[in-house]
PDB file of C-alpha atoms and ligand atoms in Angstrom:
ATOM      1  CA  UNK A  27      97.448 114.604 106.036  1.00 43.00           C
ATOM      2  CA  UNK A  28      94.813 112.610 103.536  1.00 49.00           C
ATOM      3  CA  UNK A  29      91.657 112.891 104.728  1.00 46.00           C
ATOM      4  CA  UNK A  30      88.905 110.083 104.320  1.00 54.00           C
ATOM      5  CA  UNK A  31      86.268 110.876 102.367  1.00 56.00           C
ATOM      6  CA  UNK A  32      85.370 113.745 103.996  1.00 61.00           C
ATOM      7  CA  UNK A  33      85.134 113.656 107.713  1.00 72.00           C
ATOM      8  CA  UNK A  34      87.637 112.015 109.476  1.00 87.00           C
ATOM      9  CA  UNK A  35      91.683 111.157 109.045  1.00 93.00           C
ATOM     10  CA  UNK A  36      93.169 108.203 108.252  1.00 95.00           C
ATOM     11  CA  UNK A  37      95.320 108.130 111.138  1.00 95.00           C
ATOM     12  CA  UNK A  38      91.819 107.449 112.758  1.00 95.00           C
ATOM     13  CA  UNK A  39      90.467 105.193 110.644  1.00 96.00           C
ATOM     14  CA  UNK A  40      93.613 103.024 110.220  1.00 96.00           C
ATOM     15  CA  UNK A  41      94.235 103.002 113.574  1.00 96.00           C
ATOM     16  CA  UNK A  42      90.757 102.157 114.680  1.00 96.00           C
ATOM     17  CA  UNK A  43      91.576  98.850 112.642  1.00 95.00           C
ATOM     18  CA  UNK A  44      94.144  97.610 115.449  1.00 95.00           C
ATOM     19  CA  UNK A  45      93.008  94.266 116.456  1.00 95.00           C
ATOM     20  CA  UNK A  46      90.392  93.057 113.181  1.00 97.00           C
ATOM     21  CA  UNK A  47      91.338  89.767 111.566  1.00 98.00           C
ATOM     22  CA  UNK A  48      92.937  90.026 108.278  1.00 98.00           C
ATOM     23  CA  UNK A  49      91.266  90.766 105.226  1.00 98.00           C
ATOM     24  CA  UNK A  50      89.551  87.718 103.598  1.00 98.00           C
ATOM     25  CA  UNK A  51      91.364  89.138 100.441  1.00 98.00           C
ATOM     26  CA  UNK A  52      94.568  88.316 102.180  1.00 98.00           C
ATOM     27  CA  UNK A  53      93.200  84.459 102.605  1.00 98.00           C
ATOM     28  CA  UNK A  54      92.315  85.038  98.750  1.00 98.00           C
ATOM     29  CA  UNK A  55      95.919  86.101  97.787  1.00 98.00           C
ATOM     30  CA  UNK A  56      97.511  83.441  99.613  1.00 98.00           C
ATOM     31  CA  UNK A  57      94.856  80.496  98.666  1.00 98.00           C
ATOM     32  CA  UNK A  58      95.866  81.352  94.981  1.00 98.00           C
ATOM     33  CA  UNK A  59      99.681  81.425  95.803  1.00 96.00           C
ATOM     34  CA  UNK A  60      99.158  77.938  97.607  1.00 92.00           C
ATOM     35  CA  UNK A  61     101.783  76.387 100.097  1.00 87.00           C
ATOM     36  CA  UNK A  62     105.616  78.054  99.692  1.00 82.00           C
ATOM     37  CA  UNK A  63     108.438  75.496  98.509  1.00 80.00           C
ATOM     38  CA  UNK A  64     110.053  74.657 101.513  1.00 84.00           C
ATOM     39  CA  UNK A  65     113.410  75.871 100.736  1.00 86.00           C
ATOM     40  CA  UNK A  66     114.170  78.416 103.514  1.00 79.00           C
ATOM     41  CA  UNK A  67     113.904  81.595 101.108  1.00 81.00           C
ATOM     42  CA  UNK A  68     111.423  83.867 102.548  1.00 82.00           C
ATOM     43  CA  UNK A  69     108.850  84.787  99.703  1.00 95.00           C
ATOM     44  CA  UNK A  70     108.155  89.188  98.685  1.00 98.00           C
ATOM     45  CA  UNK A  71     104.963  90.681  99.623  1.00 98.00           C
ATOM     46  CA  UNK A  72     103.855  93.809  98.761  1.00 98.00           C
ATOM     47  CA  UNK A  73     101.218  95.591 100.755  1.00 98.00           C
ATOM     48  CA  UNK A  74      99.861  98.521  99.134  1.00 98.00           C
ATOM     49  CA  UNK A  75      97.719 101.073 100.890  1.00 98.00           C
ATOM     50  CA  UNK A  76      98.845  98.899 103.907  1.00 98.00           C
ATOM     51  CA  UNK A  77      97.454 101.122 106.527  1.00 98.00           C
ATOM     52  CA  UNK A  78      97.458  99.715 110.306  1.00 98.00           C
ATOM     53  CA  UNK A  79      99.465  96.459 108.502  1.00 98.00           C
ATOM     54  CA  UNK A  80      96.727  94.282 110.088  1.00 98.00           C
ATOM     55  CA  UNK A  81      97.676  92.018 106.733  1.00 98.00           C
ATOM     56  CA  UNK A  82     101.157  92.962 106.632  1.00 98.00           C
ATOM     57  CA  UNK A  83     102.003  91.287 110.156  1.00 98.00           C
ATOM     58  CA  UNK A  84      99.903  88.159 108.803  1.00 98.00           C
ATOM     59  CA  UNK A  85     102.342  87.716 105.864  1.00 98.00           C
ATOM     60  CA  UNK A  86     104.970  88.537 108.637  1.00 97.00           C
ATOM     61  CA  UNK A  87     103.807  85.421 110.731  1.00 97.00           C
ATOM     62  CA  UNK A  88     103.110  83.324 107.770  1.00 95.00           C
ATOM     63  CA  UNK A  89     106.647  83.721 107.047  1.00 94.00           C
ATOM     64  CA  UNK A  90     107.081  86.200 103.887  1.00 96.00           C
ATOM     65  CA  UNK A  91     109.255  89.068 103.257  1.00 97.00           C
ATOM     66  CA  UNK A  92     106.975  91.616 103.273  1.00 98.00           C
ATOM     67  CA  UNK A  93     107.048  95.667 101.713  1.00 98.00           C
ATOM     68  CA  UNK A  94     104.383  97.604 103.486  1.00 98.00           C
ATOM     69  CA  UNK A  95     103.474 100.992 101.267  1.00 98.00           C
ATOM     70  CA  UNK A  96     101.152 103.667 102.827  1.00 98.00           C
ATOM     71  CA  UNK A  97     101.332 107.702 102.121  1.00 98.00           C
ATOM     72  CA  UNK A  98     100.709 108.249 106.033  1.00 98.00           C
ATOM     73  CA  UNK A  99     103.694 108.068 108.190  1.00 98.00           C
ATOM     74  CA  UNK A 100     101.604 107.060 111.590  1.00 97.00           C
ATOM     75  CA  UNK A 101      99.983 103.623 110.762  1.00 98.00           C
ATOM     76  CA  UNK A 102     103.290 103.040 109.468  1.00 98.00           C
ATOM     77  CA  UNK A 103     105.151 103.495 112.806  1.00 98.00           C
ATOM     78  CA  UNK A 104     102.761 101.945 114.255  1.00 98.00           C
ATOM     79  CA  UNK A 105     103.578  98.836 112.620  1.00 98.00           C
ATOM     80  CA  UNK A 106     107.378  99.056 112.652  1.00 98.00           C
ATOM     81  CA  UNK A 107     106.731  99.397 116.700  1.00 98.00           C
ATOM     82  CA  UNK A 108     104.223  96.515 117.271  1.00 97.00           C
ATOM     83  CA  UNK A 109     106.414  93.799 114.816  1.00 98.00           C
ATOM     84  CA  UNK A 110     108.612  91.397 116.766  1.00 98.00           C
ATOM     85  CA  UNK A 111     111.954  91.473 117.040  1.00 98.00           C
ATOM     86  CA  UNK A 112     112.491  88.438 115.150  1.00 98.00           C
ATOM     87  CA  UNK A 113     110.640  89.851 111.987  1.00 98.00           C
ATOM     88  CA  UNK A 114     112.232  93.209 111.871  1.00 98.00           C
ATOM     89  CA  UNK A 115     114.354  91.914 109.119  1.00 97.00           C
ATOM     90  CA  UNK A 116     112.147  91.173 106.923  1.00 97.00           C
ATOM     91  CA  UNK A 117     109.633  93.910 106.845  1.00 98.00           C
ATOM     92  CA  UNK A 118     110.311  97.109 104.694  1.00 98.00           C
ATOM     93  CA  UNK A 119     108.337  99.994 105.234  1.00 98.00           C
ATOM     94  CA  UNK A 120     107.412 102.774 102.379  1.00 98.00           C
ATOM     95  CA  UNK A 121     106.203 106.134 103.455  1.00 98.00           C
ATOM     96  CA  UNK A 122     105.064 107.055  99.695  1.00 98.00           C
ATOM     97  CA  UNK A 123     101.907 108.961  98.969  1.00 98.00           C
ATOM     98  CA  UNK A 124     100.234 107.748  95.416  1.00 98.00           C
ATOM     99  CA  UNK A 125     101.493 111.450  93.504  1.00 98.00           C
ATOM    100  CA  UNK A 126     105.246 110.033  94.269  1.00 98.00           C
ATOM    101  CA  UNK A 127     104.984 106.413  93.663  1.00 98.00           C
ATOM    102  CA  UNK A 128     106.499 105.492  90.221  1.00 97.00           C
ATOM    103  CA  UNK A 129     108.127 102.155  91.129  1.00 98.00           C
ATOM    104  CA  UNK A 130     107.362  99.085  93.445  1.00 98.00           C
ATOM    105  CA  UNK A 131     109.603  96.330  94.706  1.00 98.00           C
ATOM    106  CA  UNK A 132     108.575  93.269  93.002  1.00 98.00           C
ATOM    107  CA  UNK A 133     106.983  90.733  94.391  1.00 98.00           C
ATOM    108  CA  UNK A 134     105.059  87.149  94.871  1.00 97.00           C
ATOM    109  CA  UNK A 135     101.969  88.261  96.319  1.00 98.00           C
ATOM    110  CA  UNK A 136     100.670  91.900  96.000  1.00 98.00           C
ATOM    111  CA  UNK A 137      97.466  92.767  98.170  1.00 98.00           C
ATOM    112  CA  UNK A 138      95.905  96.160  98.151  1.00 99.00           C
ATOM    113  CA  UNK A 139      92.586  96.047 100.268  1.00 98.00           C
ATOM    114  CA  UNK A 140      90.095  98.771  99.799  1.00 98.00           C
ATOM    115  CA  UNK A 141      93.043 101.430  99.039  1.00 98.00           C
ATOM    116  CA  UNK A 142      93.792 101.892  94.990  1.00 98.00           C
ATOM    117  CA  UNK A 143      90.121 103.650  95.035  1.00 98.00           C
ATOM    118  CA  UNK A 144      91.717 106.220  96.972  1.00 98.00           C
ATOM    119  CA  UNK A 145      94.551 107.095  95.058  1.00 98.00           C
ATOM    120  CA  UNK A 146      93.392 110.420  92.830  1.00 98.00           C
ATOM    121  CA  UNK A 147      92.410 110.013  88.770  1.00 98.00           C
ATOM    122  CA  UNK A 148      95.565 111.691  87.769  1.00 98.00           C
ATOM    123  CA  UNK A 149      98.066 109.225  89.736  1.00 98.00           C
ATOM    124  CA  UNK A 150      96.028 106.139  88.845  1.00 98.00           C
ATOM    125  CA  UNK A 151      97.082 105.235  85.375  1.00 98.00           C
ATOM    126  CA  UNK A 152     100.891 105.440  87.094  1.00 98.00           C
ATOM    127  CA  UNK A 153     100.244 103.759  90.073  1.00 98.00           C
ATOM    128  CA  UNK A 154      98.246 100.823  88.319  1.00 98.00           C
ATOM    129  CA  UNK A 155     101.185 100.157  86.300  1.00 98.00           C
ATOM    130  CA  UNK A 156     103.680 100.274  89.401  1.00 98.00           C
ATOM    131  CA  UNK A 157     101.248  97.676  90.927  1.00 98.00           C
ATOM    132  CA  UNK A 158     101.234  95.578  87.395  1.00 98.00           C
ATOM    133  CA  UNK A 159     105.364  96.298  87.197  1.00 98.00           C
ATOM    134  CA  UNK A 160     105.804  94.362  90.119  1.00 98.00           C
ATOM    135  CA  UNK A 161     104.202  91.295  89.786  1.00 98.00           C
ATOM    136  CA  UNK A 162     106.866  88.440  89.564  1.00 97.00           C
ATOM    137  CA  UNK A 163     105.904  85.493  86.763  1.00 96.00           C
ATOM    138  CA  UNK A 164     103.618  83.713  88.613  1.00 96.00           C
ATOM    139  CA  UNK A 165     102.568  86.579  91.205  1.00 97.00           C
ATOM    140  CA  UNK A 166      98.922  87.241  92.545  1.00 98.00           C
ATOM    141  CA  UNK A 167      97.565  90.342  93.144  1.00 98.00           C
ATOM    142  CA  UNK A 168      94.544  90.461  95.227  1.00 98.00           C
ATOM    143  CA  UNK A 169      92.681  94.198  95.354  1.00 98.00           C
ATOM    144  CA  UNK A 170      89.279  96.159  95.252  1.00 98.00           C
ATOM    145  CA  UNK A 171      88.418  98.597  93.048  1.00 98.00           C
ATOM    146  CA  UNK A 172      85.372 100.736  93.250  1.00 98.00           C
ATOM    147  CA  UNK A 173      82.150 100.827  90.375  1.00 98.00           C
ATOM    148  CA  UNK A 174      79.574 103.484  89.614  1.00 98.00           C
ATOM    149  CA  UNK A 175      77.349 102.950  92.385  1.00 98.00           C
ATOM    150  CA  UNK A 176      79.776 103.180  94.824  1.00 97.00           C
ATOM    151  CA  UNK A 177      78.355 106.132  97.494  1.00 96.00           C
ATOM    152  CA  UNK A 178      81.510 107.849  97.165  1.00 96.00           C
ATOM    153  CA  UNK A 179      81.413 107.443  93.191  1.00 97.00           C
ATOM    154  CA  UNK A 180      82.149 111.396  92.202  1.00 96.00           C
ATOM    155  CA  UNK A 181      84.885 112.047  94.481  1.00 96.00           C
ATOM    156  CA  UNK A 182      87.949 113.945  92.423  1.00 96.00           C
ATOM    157  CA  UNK A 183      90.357 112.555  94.571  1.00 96.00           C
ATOM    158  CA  UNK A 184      89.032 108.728  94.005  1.00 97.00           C
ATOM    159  CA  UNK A 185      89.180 106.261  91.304  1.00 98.00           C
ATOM    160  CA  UNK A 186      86.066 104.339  90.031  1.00 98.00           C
ATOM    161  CA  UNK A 187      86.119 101.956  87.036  1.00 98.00           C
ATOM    162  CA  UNK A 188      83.518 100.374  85.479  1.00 98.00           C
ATOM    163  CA  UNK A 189      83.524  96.511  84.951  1.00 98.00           C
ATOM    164  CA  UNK A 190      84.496  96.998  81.846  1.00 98.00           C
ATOM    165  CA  UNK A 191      87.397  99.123  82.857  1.00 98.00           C
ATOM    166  CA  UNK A 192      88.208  97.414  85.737  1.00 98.00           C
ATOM    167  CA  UNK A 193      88.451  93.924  83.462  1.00 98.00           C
ATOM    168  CA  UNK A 194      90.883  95.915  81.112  1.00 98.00           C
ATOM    169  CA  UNK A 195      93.454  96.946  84.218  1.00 98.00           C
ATOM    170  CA  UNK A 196      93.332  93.175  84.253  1.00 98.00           C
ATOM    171  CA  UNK A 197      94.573  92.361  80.542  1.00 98.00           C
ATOM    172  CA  UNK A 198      97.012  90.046  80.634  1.00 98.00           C
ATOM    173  CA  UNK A 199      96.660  88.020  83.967  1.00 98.00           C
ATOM    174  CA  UNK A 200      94.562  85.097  84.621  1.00 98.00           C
ATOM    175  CA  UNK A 201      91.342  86.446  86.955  1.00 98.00           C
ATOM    176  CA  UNK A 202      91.410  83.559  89.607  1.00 98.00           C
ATOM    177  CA  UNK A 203      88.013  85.570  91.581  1.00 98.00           C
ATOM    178  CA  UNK A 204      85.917  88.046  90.328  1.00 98.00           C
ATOM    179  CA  UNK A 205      83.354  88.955  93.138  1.00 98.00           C
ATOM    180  CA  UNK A 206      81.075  92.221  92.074  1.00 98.00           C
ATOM    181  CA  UNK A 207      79.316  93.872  95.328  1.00 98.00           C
ATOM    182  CA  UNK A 208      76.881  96.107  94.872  1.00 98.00           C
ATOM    183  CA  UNK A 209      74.469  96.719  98.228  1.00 98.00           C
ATOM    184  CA  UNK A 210      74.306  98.490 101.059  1.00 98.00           C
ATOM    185  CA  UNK A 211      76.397  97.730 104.046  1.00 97.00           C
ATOM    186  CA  UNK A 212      78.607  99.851 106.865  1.00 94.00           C
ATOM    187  CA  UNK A 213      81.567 101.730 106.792  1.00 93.00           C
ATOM    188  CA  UNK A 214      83.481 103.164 109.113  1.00 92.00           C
ATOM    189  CA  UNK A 215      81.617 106.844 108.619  1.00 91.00           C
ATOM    190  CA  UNK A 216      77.794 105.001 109.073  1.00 91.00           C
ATOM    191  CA  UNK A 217      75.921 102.893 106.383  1.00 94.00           C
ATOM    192  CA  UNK A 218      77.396 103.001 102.993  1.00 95.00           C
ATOM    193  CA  UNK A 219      76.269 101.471  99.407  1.00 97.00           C
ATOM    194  CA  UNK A 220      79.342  99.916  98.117  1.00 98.00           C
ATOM    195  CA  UNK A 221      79.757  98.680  94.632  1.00 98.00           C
ATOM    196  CA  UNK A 222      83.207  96.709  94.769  1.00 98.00           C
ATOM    197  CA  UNK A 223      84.851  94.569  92.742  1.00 98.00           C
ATOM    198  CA  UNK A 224      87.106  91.930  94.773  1.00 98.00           C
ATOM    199  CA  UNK A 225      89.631  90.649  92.560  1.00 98.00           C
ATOM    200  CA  UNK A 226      92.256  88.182  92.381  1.00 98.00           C
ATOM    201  CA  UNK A 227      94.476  87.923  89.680  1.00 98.00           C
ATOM    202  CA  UNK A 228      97.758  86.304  88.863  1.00 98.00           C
ATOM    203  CA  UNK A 229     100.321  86.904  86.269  1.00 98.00           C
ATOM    204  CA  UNK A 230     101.331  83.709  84.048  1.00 97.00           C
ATOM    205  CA  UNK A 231     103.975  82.560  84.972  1.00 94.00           C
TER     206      UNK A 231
HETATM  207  C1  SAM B 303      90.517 102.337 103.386  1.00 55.35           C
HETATM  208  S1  SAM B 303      92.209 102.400 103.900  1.00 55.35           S
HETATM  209  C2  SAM B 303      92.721 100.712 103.649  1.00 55.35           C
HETATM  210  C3  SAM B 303      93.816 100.333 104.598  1.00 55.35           C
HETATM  211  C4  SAM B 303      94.086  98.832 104.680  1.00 55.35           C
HETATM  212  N1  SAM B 303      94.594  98.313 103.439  1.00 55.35           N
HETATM  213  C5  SAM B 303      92.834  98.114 105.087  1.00 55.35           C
HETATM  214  O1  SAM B 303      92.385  97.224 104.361  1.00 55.35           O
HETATM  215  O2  SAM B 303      92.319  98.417 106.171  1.00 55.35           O
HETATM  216  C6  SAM B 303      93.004 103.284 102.596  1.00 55.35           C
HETATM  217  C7  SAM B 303      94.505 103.453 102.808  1.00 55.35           C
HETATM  218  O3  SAM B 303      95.017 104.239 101.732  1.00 55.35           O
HETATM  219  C8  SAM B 303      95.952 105.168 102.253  1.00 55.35           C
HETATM  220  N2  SAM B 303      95.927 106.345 101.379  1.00 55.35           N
HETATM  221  C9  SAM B 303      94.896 107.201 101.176  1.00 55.35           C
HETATM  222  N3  SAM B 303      95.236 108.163 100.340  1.00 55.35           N
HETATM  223  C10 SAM B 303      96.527 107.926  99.999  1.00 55.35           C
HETATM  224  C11 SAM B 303      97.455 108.586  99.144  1.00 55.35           C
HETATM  225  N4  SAM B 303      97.106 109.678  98.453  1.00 55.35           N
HETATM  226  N5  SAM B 303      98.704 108.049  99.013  1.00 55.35           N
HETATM  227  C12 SAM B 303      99.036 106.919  99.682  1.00 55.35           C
HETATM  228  N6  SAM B 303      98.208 106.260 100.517  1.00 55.35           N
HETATM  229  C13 SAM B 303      96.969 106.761 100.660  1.00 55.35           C
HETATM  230  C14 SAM B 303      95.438 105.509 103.647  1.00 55.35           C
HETATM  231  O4  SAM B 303      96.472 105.971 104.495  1.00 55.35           O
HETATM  232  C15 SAM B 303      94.860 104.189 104.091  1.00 55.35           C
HETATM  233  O5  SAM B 303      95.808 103.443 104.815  1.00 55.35           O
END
């Protein structure tokens, strides 16, 4: 099982999520998507790094189709359990660690909160373009990525890009929020510096 950087699971920390309110990326992603043509065909999500699926049963309720990618099996099950009845159809649940991603279903709307940072330097590059691959014409993609001064900045098994390099991954879409954080807050773990860059992002359509 991943571990969190470096004392705890992520079976604990996911599930210690159950019952937070969505990400305000998530109200990011779907501010930029604006309302759905009402035409009775369910819109893709793609949640990547989902974890507990706090966001994936928001799309759920908010109507979407909705793929919900993690590489640990529990949060997962978790969420297939908790989701009605009524919505079983349209959520799709990936059990894929980063080292065997290679392809994503596309998509509308592709959030990844606070999760591409963990995926390792040498799956990165791959996973990135999986993540660019399956944004639709018109798609957002709302996702943090991790800077320099990050606390954690120097784990091997985490990705950090610069501005610089984290405006590159972007070449090519139109950045609808750029929001650089660099101070010290909380984490799960205790106090934390965090030096994040919240970014939303669509692909012309
Ligand atoms: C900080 S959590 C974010 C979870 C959720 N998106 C949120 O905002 O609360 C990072 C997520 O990445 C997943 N993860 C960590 N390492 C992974 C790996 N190597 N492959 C796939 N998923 C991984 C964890 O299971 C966890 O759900």
């Amino acid at each position: 099982m991943a571990r969190v950087p470096h004392d705890i699971s992520w079976d604990e920390y996911n599930a210690a999520q159950a019952g937070r309110e969505p990400r305000a990326s998530l109200a990011a992603a779907l501010a930029a998507v604006g309302p759905l043509p009402d035409d009775g065909e369910p819109r893709v999500a793609l949640d990547v790094g989902c974890g507990e699926g706090i966001e994936v049963s928001a799309l759920l309720d908010a109507g979407w189709e909705v793929h919900a990618v993690d590489g640990e099996a529990a949060p997962l099950r978790r969420l297939a359990e908790r989701v009605p009845a009524t919505q079983r159809e349209r959520l799709h649940v990936h059990h894929l660690a980063y080292a065997d991603l290679v392809a994503l279903p596309e998509a509308d709307l592709v959030h990844a909160s606070y999760s591409l940072p963990y995926c390792p330097p040498a799956h990165f590059p791959r996973v990135w373009a999986a993540v660019r691959a399956a944004l639709r014409p018109g798609a957002v993609l709302a996702c943090q990525l991790f800077g320099p001064h990050d606390d954690a900045y120097g784990d091997p098994e985490m990705t950090f890009h610069t501005a610089e390099g984290a405006r590159a991954l972007l070449a090519g879409l139109d950045v609808v929020d750029w929001t650089e954080e660099d101070a010290d807050g909380q984490s799960y773990t205790g106090p934390k510096h965090w030096h994040v860059f919240h970014v939303v992002a669509r692909r012309p359509a």
